[in-house]
Amino acid sequence: MDSKAANRAEAARLFEMFKSAGALPVETDILQPADTLLDLYGEDIRSRAYVTSDPLRGEMMLRPDFTVPVVQMHMNDGAEPARYTYMGEVFRKQEHELGRPSEYFQVGFELFDRADPDHADAEVFGLFAEVLQPLGLRAATGDIGILLAAVDGLSTTDRRKAALKRHLWRPRRFRALLDRFGGRLAEPDERLRLLNDVQKFGAEAVLDQAGPEIGLRSRAEVMTRIAALEEDAATPPIGAGEVEILDHILSLRETSPNALENLRDVAVDLPNITGAVARMERRLNALAARGIDVGGLDFEASYGRTTMEYYDGFVFGFYAEARPDLPPVATGGRYDALTRVLGQGRSIPAVGGVIRPAQVLALREAGQ
């Protein structure tokens, strides 16, 4: 059996397991409208997706994942609660030196249920743990909701908080912003020169001297941006104590019970995370009720920041520790905000994940 046929057969096996767990099988188009994905992720997604053009439908992308089209389908006419499963190929550009395929199978499970999100998290994680149990994988967990709450709790402007949250999934950019907002990093020289000229001559005069207006932004948009830069320059830095607390949260790696105790202590100084920490405790109790050994379950507060851009709560992944060369066998998490965006104001708590059948097959054949 060739590798693609073998991967498809393994995908079908996993697909049947999810159907046996009560999921309704669904399919999505391989060609997806690019505007939806660009609105969600910005132009960054172009570097990872295959983009083409249709004379009638405009810019299209080869399906980079299933979650977005499945959420759109559910928000249009799905019943509640709902469990879905799907299988098929996704397409993503890869770094040449990694040697990873640019098209591969995914099998997924998504749960939409507003009754008890903490138990829904536990149900999805428990199902993936059960399906993958024969492989002896390491599970990693995190919680993007705690990081978002921590940023919201900082003593600074809403504009700065929004910038930090927007770049939470870009750790280098996030770090540069936090260092600048915290006074650890100086303003860029070009920005300082611009603000100095604006202070001396006024924004209108600076724009008049800048030459012809040839960019995509209107003059009014540029004026608004200059005003935002002036406001930011006049904003006091975030206190060193708050920056240290956020750094501590970002670096937290512990077993789940120890992480929970640590975060409870942090909440004394940063009360805004109290609700997110309480949700973590309820989730751990729900996991324990399903037979998951939470005492040995790893928690990494920064987990998911580089690969899970639409998740906003609990996140998880399963890895083969003996094969660090392989990508994660499975990943997943909660994406409530995505349902609100795609539901045009309506929303429903949702959580799900995907398995990569090729990795499962490789590990099974290796006897791991």
CSV table of C-alpha atoms in Angstrom, one decimal:
chain,number,residue,atom,x,y,z
A,1,MET,CA,0.0,0.0,0.0
A,2,ASP,CA,1.5,3.4,-1.0
A,3,SER,CA,1.9,6.0,1.8
A,4,LYS,CA,-1.0,8.2,0.7
A,5,ALA,CA,-3.4,5.2,0.7
A,6,ALA,CA,-2.1,4.0,4.0
A,7,ASN,CA,-2.6,7.5,5.5
A,8,ARG,CA,-6.1,7.6,4.2
A,9,ALA,CA,-6.9,4.2,5.6
A,10,GLU,CA,-5.5,5.3,9.0
A,11,ALA,CA,-7.6,8.5,8.8
A,12,ALA,CA,-10.7,6.4,8.1
A,13,ARG,CA,-9.9,4.2,11.2
A,14,LEU,CA,-9.7,7.3,13.5
A,15,PHE,CA,-12.7,8.8,11.8
A,16,GLU,CA,-14.8,5.8,12.7
A,17,MET,CA,-13.6,6.1,16.3
A,18,PHE,CA,-14.9,9.6,16.5
A,19,LYS,CA,-18.2,8.7,14.9
A,20,SER,CA,-18.5,5.9,17.6
A,21,ALA,CA,-18.1,8.7,20.2
A,22,GLY,CA,-21.3,10.3,18.9
A,23,ALA,CA,-19.9,12.8,16.3
A,24,LEU,CA,-21.8,13.6,13.1
A,25,PRO,CA,-19.6,13.2,10.0
A,26,VAL,CA,-19.2,16.4,8.0
A,27,GLU,CA,-17.3,17.5,4.9
A,28,THR,CA,-16.0,20.9,3.8
A,29,ASP,CA,-14.8,22.3,0.5
A,30,ILE,CA,-11.1,22.1,-0.3
A,31,LEU,CA,-11.2,25.6,-1.8
A,32,GLN,CA,-12.0,28.2,0.9
A,33,PRO,CA,-12.7,31.9,0.4
A,34,ALA,CA,-9.5,33.8,1.2
A,35,ASP,CA,-11.2,36.9,2.6
A,36,THR,CA,-12.5,35.0,5.7
A,37,LEU,CA,-9.1,33.6,6.6
A,38,LEU,CA,-7.4,36.9,5.9
A,39,ASP,CA,-9.9,38.7,8.1
A,40,LEU,CA,-9.1,36.3,10.9
A,41,TYR,CA,-5.3,36.0,10.6
A,42,GLY,CA,-4.2,39.0,8.5
A,43,GLU,CA,-1.8,38.9,5.7
A,44,ASP,CA,0.5,36.6,7.7
A,45,ILE,CA,-1.5,33.6,6.5
A,46,ARG,CA,-0.3,34.1,2.9
A,47,SER,CA,3.1,32.8,3.9
A,48,ARG,CA,1.6,29.5,5.0
A,49,ALA,CA,-1.3,28.9,2.7
A,50,TYR,CA,-1.7,28.2,-1.0
A,51,VAL,CA,-3.6,31.1,-2.7
A,52,THR,CA,-5.2,31.0,-6.0
A,53,SER,CA,-7.7,33.1,-7.9
A,54,ASP,CA,-11.2,32.2,-9.3
A,55,PRO,CA,-12.8,34.4,-12.0
A,56,LEU,CA,-16.1,34.3,-10.2
A,57,ARG,CA,-15.3,33.7,-6.5
A,58,GLY,CA,-12.2,35.9,-6.2
A,59,GLU,CA,-9.2,34.9,-4.1
A,60,MET,CA,-9.3,31.4,-2.8
A,61,MET,CA,-7.1,29.3,-0.5
A,62,LEU,CA,-6.5,25.5,-0.5
A,63,ARG,CA,-8.0,24.4,2.9
A,64,PRO,CA,-5.3,25.2,5.5
A,65,ASP,CA,-7.4,23.5,8.2
A,66,PHE,CA,-11.0,22.3,9.0
A,67,THR,CA,-12.0,24.3,12.0
A,68,VAL,CA,-12.9,27.6,10.3
A,69,PRO,CA,-15.3,26.0,7.7
A,70,VAL,CA,-16.8,23.7,10.3
A,71,VAL,CA,-17.5,26.6,12.6
A,72,GLN,CA,-19.0,28.5,9.7
A,73,MET,CA,-21.2,25.6,8.9
A,74,HIS,CA,-22.4,25.2,12.5
A,75,MET,CA,-23.1,28.9,13.0
A,76,ASN,CA,-25.2,29.0,9.8
A,77,ASP,CA,-27.5,26.1,10.7
A,78,GLY,CA,-26.1,23.8,13.3
A,79,ALA,CA,-28.3,22.4,16.2
A,80,GLU,CA,-27.1,22.5,19.8
A,81,PRO,CA,-25.3,20.8,21.3
A,82,ALA,CA,-23.4,19.3,18.4
A,83,ARG,CA,-20.4,17.0,17.9
A,84,TYR,CA,-18.8,16.8,14.5
A,85,THR,CA,-16.0,14.8,13.0
A,86,TYR,CA,-14.3,15.1,9.6
A,87,MET,CA,-11.3,13.7,7.7
A,88,GLY,CA,-9.4,15.0,4.6
A,89,GLU,CA,-6.4,16.7,3.3
A,90,VAL,CA,-5.1,20.2,4.4
A,91,PHE,CA,-2.5,22.2,2.6
A,92,ARG,CA,0.3,24.3,4.2
A,93,LYS,CA,3.6,25.6,3.0
A,94,GLN,CA,6.5,24.2,4.9
A,95,GLU,CA,10.1,25.4,5.6
A,96,HIS,CA,12.3,23.6,3.2
A,97,GLU,CA,14.8,22.3,5.8
A,98,LEU,CA,12.0,20.7,7.9
A,99,GLY,CA,11.2,18.2,5.2
A,100,ARG,CA,7.5,18.0,6.2
A,101,PRO,CA,4.8,17.4,3.6
A,102,SER,CA,2.8,20.4,2.4
A,103,GLU,CA,-0.4,18.3,2.1
A,104,TYR,CA,-1.5,15.8,4.6
A,105,PHE,CA,-4.5,14.2,6.2
A,106,GLN,CA,-6.3,15.5,9.3
A,107,VAL,CA,-9.0,13.8,11.3
A,108,GLY,CA,-10.9,16.1,13.8
A,109,PHE,CA,-13.5,16.3,16.4
A,110,GLU,CA,-15.4,19.5,17.4
A,111,LEU,CA,-17.9,20.0,20.2
A,112,PHE,CA,-20.3,22.9,20.4
A,113,ASP,CA,-22.1,23.0,23.8
A,114,ARG,CA,-22.9,26.0,26.0
A,115,ALA,CA,-24.2,23.9,29.0
A,116,ASP,CA,-20.8,23.2,30.7
A,117,PRO,CA,-17.6,24.3,28.9
A,118,ASP,CA,-15.3,22.9,31.6
A,119,HIS,CA,-16.8,19.4,31.1
A,120,ALA,CA,-16.7,19.9,27.4
A,121,ASP,CA,-12.9,20.5,27.6
A,122,ALA,CA,-12.5,17.4,29.6
A,123,GLU,CA,-14.7,15.3,27.2
A,124,VAL,CA,-12.6,16.3,24.2
A,125,PHE,CA,-9.2,15.9,25.9
A,126,GLY,CA,-10.3,12.6,27.4
A,127,LEU,CA,-11.5,11.3,24.0
A,128,PHE,CA,-8.2,12.2,22.3
A,129,ALA,CA,-6.3,10.6,25.2
A,130,GLU,CA,-8.3,7.4,24.8
A,131,VAL,CA,-7.9,7.3,21.0
A,132,LEU,CA,-4.1,7.8,21.3
A,133,GLN,CA,-3.5,5.8,24.5
A,134,PRO,CA,-1.8,2.8,22.7
A,135,LEU,CA,1.0,5.1,21.5
A,136,GLY,CA,2.1,6.2,24.9
A,137,LEU,CA,2.4,9.9,24.1
A,138,ARG,CA,3.1,12.8,26.3
A,139,ALA,CA,0.3,15.2,26.8
A,140,ALA,CA,1.0,18.9,27.1
A,141,THR,CA,-1.7,21.5,28.2
A,142,GLY,CA,-1.9,25.2,28.5
A,143,ASP,CA,-4.5,28.0,28.8
A,144,ILE,CA,-4.5,31.0,26.5
A,145,GLY,CA,-7.4,32.4,28.6
A,146,ILE,CA,-5.0,32.9,31.5
A,147,LEU,CA,-2.6,34.9,29.4
A,148,LEU,CA,-5.3,37.0,27.9
A,149,ALA,CA,-6.7,37.8,31.4
A,150,ALA,CA,-3.2,38.7,32.6
A,151,VAL,CA,-2.8,41.2,29.8
A,152,ASP,CA,-6.2,42.7,30.5
A,153,GLY,CA,-5.1,43.1,34.1
A,154,LEU,CA,-2.1,45.3,33.3
A,155,SER,CA,-2.3,48.9,34.4
A,156,THR,CA,-2.0,50.6,31.0
A,157,THR,CA,-4.2,51.8,28.2
A,158,ASP,CA,-6.7,49.7,26.3
A,159,ARG,CA,-4.7,50.4,23.1
A,160,ARG,CA,-1.6,48.9,24.6
A,161,LYS,CA,-3.5,45.9,25.9
A,162,ALA,CA,-5.1,45.3,22.5
A,163,ALA,CA,-1.7,45.4,20.8
A,164,LEU,CA,-0.3,42.9,23.3
A,165,LYS,CA,-3.3,40.6,22.8
A,166,ARG,CA,-3.1,40.8,19.0
A,167,HIS,CA,0.5,39.7,19.1
A,168,LEU,CA,0.2,37.1,21.8
A,169,TRP,CA,0.7,34.3,19.1
A,170,ARG,CA,3.9,36.0,17.9
A,171,PRO,CA,6.2,35.7,20.9
A,172,ARG,CA,9.1,37.8,19.5
A,173,ARG,CA,6.8,40.7,18.6
A,174,PHE,CA,5.0,40.3,21.9
A,175,ARG,CA,8.3,40.4,23.8
A,176,ALA,CA,9.4,43.6,21.9
A,177,LEU,CA,6.1,45.3,22.7
A,178,LEU,CA,6.1,44.3,26.4
A,179,ASP,CA,9.7,45.5,26.7
A,180,ARG,CA,8.9,48.8,25.1
A,181,PHE,CA,5.6,49.3,27.0
A,182,GLY,CA,7.5,48.5,30.2
A,183,GLY,CA,10.3,51.0,29.6
A,184,ARG,CA,12.9,48.3,29.0
A,185,LEU,CA,13.3,49.1,25.3
A,186,ALA,CA,13.6,52.6,23.8
A,187,GLU,CA,11.2,53.9,21.1
A,188,PRO,CA,12.5,53.3,17.5
A,189,ASP,CA,14.6,56.2,16.3
A,190,GLU,CA,12.3,56.8,13.3
A,191,ARG,CA,9.3,57.1,15.6
A,192,LEU,CA,11.1,59.5,17.9
A,193,ARG,CA,12.1,61.7,14.9
A,194,LEU,CA,8.5,61.7,13.6
A,195,LEU,CA,7.0,62.6,17.0
A,196,ASN,CA,9.6,65.4,17.5
A,197,ASP,CA,8.7,66.9,14.1
A,198,VAL,CA,5.0,66.7,14.9
A,199,GLN,CA,5.6,68.4,18.2
A,200,LYS,CA,7.6,71.2,16.5
A,201,PHE,CA,5.6,71.8,13.3
A,202,GLY,CA,2.2,70.0,13.7
A,203,ALA,CA,1.0,66.8,12.0
A,204,GLU,CA,-0.6,68.6,9.0
A,205,ALA,CA,2.7,70.4,8.2
A,206,VAL,CA,4.7,67.1,8.6
A,207,LEU,CA,2.4,65.4,6.1
A,208,ASP,CA,2.5,68.3,3.7
A,209,GLN,CA,6.3,68.0,3.6
A,210,ALA,CA,6.3,64.2,3.2
A,211,GLY,CA,5.6,64.3,-0.5
A,212,PRO,CA,2.7,63.0,-2.6
A,213,GLU,CA,0.1,60.7,-1.1
A,214,ILE,CA,0.7,57.4,-2.9
A,215,GLY,CA,-0.1,54.8,-0.2
A,216,LEU,CA,-3.2,52.8,0.4
A,217,ARG,CA,-4.0,54.7,3.6
A,218,SER,CA,-6.0,57.9,3.5
A,219,ARG,CA,-4.7,61.2,5.0
A,220,ALA,CA,-7.3,60.9,7.7
A,221,GLU,CA,-6.1,57.4,8.6
A,222,VAL,CA,-2.5,58.6,8.8
A,223,MET,CA,-3.6,61.5,11.1
A,224,THR,CA,-5.3,59.0,13.3
A,225,ARG,CA,-2.2,56.8,13.5
A,226,ILE,CA,0.0,59.8,14.4
A,227,ALA,CA,-2.5,60.8,17.2
A,228,ALA,CA,-2.2,57.2,18.5
A,229,LEU,CA,1.6,57.4,18.5
A,230,GLU,CA,1.5,60.7,20.4
A,231,GLU,CA,-0.9,59.2,23.0
A,232,ASP,CA,1.3,56.1,23.3
A,233,ALA,CA,4.5,58.2,23.8
A,234,ALA,CA,2.7,60.1,26.6
A,235,THR,CA,1.6,57.0,28.4
A,236,PRO,CA,3.6,56.0,31.5
A,237,PRO,CA,5.4,52.6,31.3
A,238,ILE,CA,3.8,49.5,32.7
A,239,GLY,CA,5.1,49.0,36.2
A,240,ALA,CA,8.2,46.7,36.6
A,241,GLY,CA,6.3,44.6,39.1
A,242,GLU,CA,3.5,43.8,36.6
A,243,VAL,CA,5.9,43.0,33.9
A,244,GLU,CA,7.7,40.6,36.2
A,245,ILE,CA,4.4,38.9,37.1
A,246,LEU,CA,3.6,38.5,33.4
A,247,ASP,CA,7.1,37.2,32.7
A,248,HIS,CA,6.6,34.7,35.5
A,249,ILE,CA,3.3,33.5,34.1
A,250,LEU,CA,4.7,33.1,30.6
A,251,SER,CA,7.6,31.0,31.9
A,252,LEU,CA,5.5,28.7,34.1
A,253,ARG,CA,6.0,25.0,33.4
A,254,GLU,CA,4.8,22.6,36.0
A,255,THR,CA,2.5,19.7,36.7
A,256,SER,CA,-1.1,20.9,36.6
A,257,PRO,CA,-1.8,20.8,40.4
A,258,ASN,CA,1.5,22.7,41.1
A,259,ALA,CA,0.7,25.2,38.3
A,260,LEU,CA,-2.7,25.8,39.7
A,261,GLU,CA,-1.3,26.6,43.2
A,262,ASN,CA,1.3,28.9,41.6
A,263,LEU,CA,-1.3,30.8,39.7
A,264,ARG,CA,-3.5,31.1,42.8
A,265,ASP,CA,-0.6,32.9,44.4
A,266,VAL,CA,-0.1,35.1,41.3
A,267,ALA,CA,-3.8,36.0,41.4
A,268,VAL,CA,-3.2,37.8,44.7
A,269,ASP,CA,-1.1,40.4,42.9
A,270,LEU,CA,-2.9,40.2,39.6
A,271,PRO,CA,-6.6,39.7,40.5
A,272,ASN,CA,-7.7,39.8,36.9
A,273,ILE,CA,-6.7,36.2,36.3
A,274,THR,CA,-8.8,34.9,39.2
A,275,GLY,CA,-11.7,33.9,37.0
A,276,ALA,CA,-9.4,32.1,34.5
A,277,VAL,CA,-7.7,30.3,37.3
A,278,ALA,CA,-11.0,29.1,38.7
A,279,ARG,CA,-11.9,27.7,35.3
A,280,MET,CA,-8.6,25.8,35.2
A,281,GLU,CA,-9.5,24.3,38.6
A,282,ARG,CA,-13.0,23.2,37.4
A,283,ARG,CA,-11.4,21.8,34.3
A,284,LEU,CA,-8.9,19.7,36.3
A,285,ASN,CA,-11.7,18.4,38.5
A,286,ALA,CA,-13.7,17.4,35.3
A,287,LEU,CA,-10.6,15.7,33.9
A,288,ALA,CA,-10.0,13.8,37.1
A,289,ALA,CA,-13.7,12.7,37.1
A,290,ARG,CA,-13.0,11.1,33.6
A,291,GLY,CA,-10.1,9.2,35.0
A,292,ILE,CA,-7.3,11.4,33.7
A,293,ASP,CA,-4.2,11.5,36.0
A,294,VAL,CA,-4.1,15.2,36.5
A,295,GLY,CA,-1.3,14.9,39.0
A,296,GLY,CA,1.1,13.9,36.2
A,297,LEU,CA,-0.4,16.2,33.5
A,298,ASP,CA,2.0,18.8,32.3
A,299,PHE,CA,1.0,22.5,32.2
A,300,GLU,CA,2.9,25.1,30.1
A,301,ALA,CA,1.4,28.6,30.4
A,302,SER,CA,2.9,29.6,27.0
A,303,TYR,CA,1.8,26.4,25.2
A,304,GLY,CA,0.1,27.1,21.9
A,305,ARG,CA,1.4,30.6,21.4
A,306,THR,CA,3.2,29.8,18.1
A,307,THR,CA,0.7,27.4,16.4
A,308,MET,CA,-2.8,28.0,17.7
A,309,GLU,CA,-3.9,31.4,16.7
A,310,TYR,CA,-7.7,31.1,17.1
A,311,TYR,CA,-7.6,29.3,20.5
A,312,ASP,CA,-8.5,31.5,23.4
A,313,GLY,CA,-8.8,29.1,26.4
A,314,PHE,CA,-7.7,25.5,27.2
A,315,VAL,CA,-5.2,24.1,24.7
A,316,PHE,CA,-3.5,20.7,24.5
A,317,GLY,CA,-1.2,18.6,22.4
A,318,PHE,CA,0.1,15.0,22.3
A,319,TYR,CA,3.8,14.2,21.4
A,320,ALA,CA,6.0,11.3,20.9
A,321,GLU,CA,8.9,12.0,23.3
A,322,ALA,CA,11.2,9.5,21.6
A,323,ARG,CA,10.6,11.3,18.2
A,324,PRO,CA,11.4,15.0,18.7
A,325,ASP,CA,11.7,15.2,14.9
A,326,LEU,CA,8.0,14.7,14.4
A,327,PRO,CA,5.4,17.4,14.7
A,328,PRO,CA,2.7,16.9,17.4
A,329,VAL,CA,0.5,13.9,16.8
A,330,ALA,CA,-2.6,15.8,17.9
A,331,THR,CA,-3.5,19.4,18.9
A,332,GLY,CA,-6.6,21.1,20.1
A,333,GLY,CA,-8.3,23.6,22.3
A,334,ARG,CA,-11.1,26.0,23.0
A,335,TYR,CA,-12.0,28.7,20.5
A,336,ASP,CA,-15.1,30.6,21.8
A,337,ALA,CA,-14.1,33.9,20.2
A,338,LEU,CA,-13.9,32.3,16.7
A,339,THR,CA,-17.6,31.3,16.9
A,340,ARG,CA,-18.4,34.9,17.8
A,341,VAL,CA,-16.5,36.3,14.8
A,342,LEU,CA,-17.9,33.8,12.3
A,343,GLY,CA,-21.4,33.9,13.9
A,344,GLN,CA,-21.7,37.6,13.2
A,345,GLY,CA,-22.5,38.4,16.8
A,346,ARG,CA,-23.9,35.0,17.9
A,347,SER,CA,-21.5,32.7,19.7
A,348,ILE,CA,-21.4,29.3,21.4
A,349,PRO,CA,-18.6,27.8,23.6
A,350,ALA,CA,-16.7,25.4,21.4
A,351,VAL,CA,-13.7,23.1,21.7
A,352,GLY,CA,-12.1,20.6,19.4
A,353,GLY,CA,-8.9,19.1,18.0
A,354,VAL,CA,-7.2,17.3,15.2
A,355,ILE,CA,-5.1,14.2,14.8
A,356,ARG,CA,-2.4,13.7,12.1
A,357,PRO,CA,-2.9,10.1,10.9
A,358,ALA,CA,0.5,10.0,9.2
A,359,GLN,CA,2.2,10.4,12.6
A,360,VAL,CA,-0.1,7.8,14.2
A,361,LEU,CA,0.8,5.4,11.4
A,362,ALA,CA,4.5,6.0,11.7
A,363,LEU,CA,4.5,5.4,15.4
A,364,ARG,CA,2.4,2.3,15.2
A,365,GLU,CA,4.7,0.8,12.5
A,366,ALA,CA,7.7,1.6,14.6
A,367,GLY,CA,6.1,-0.3,17.5
A,368,GLN,CA,6.1,2.7,19.9
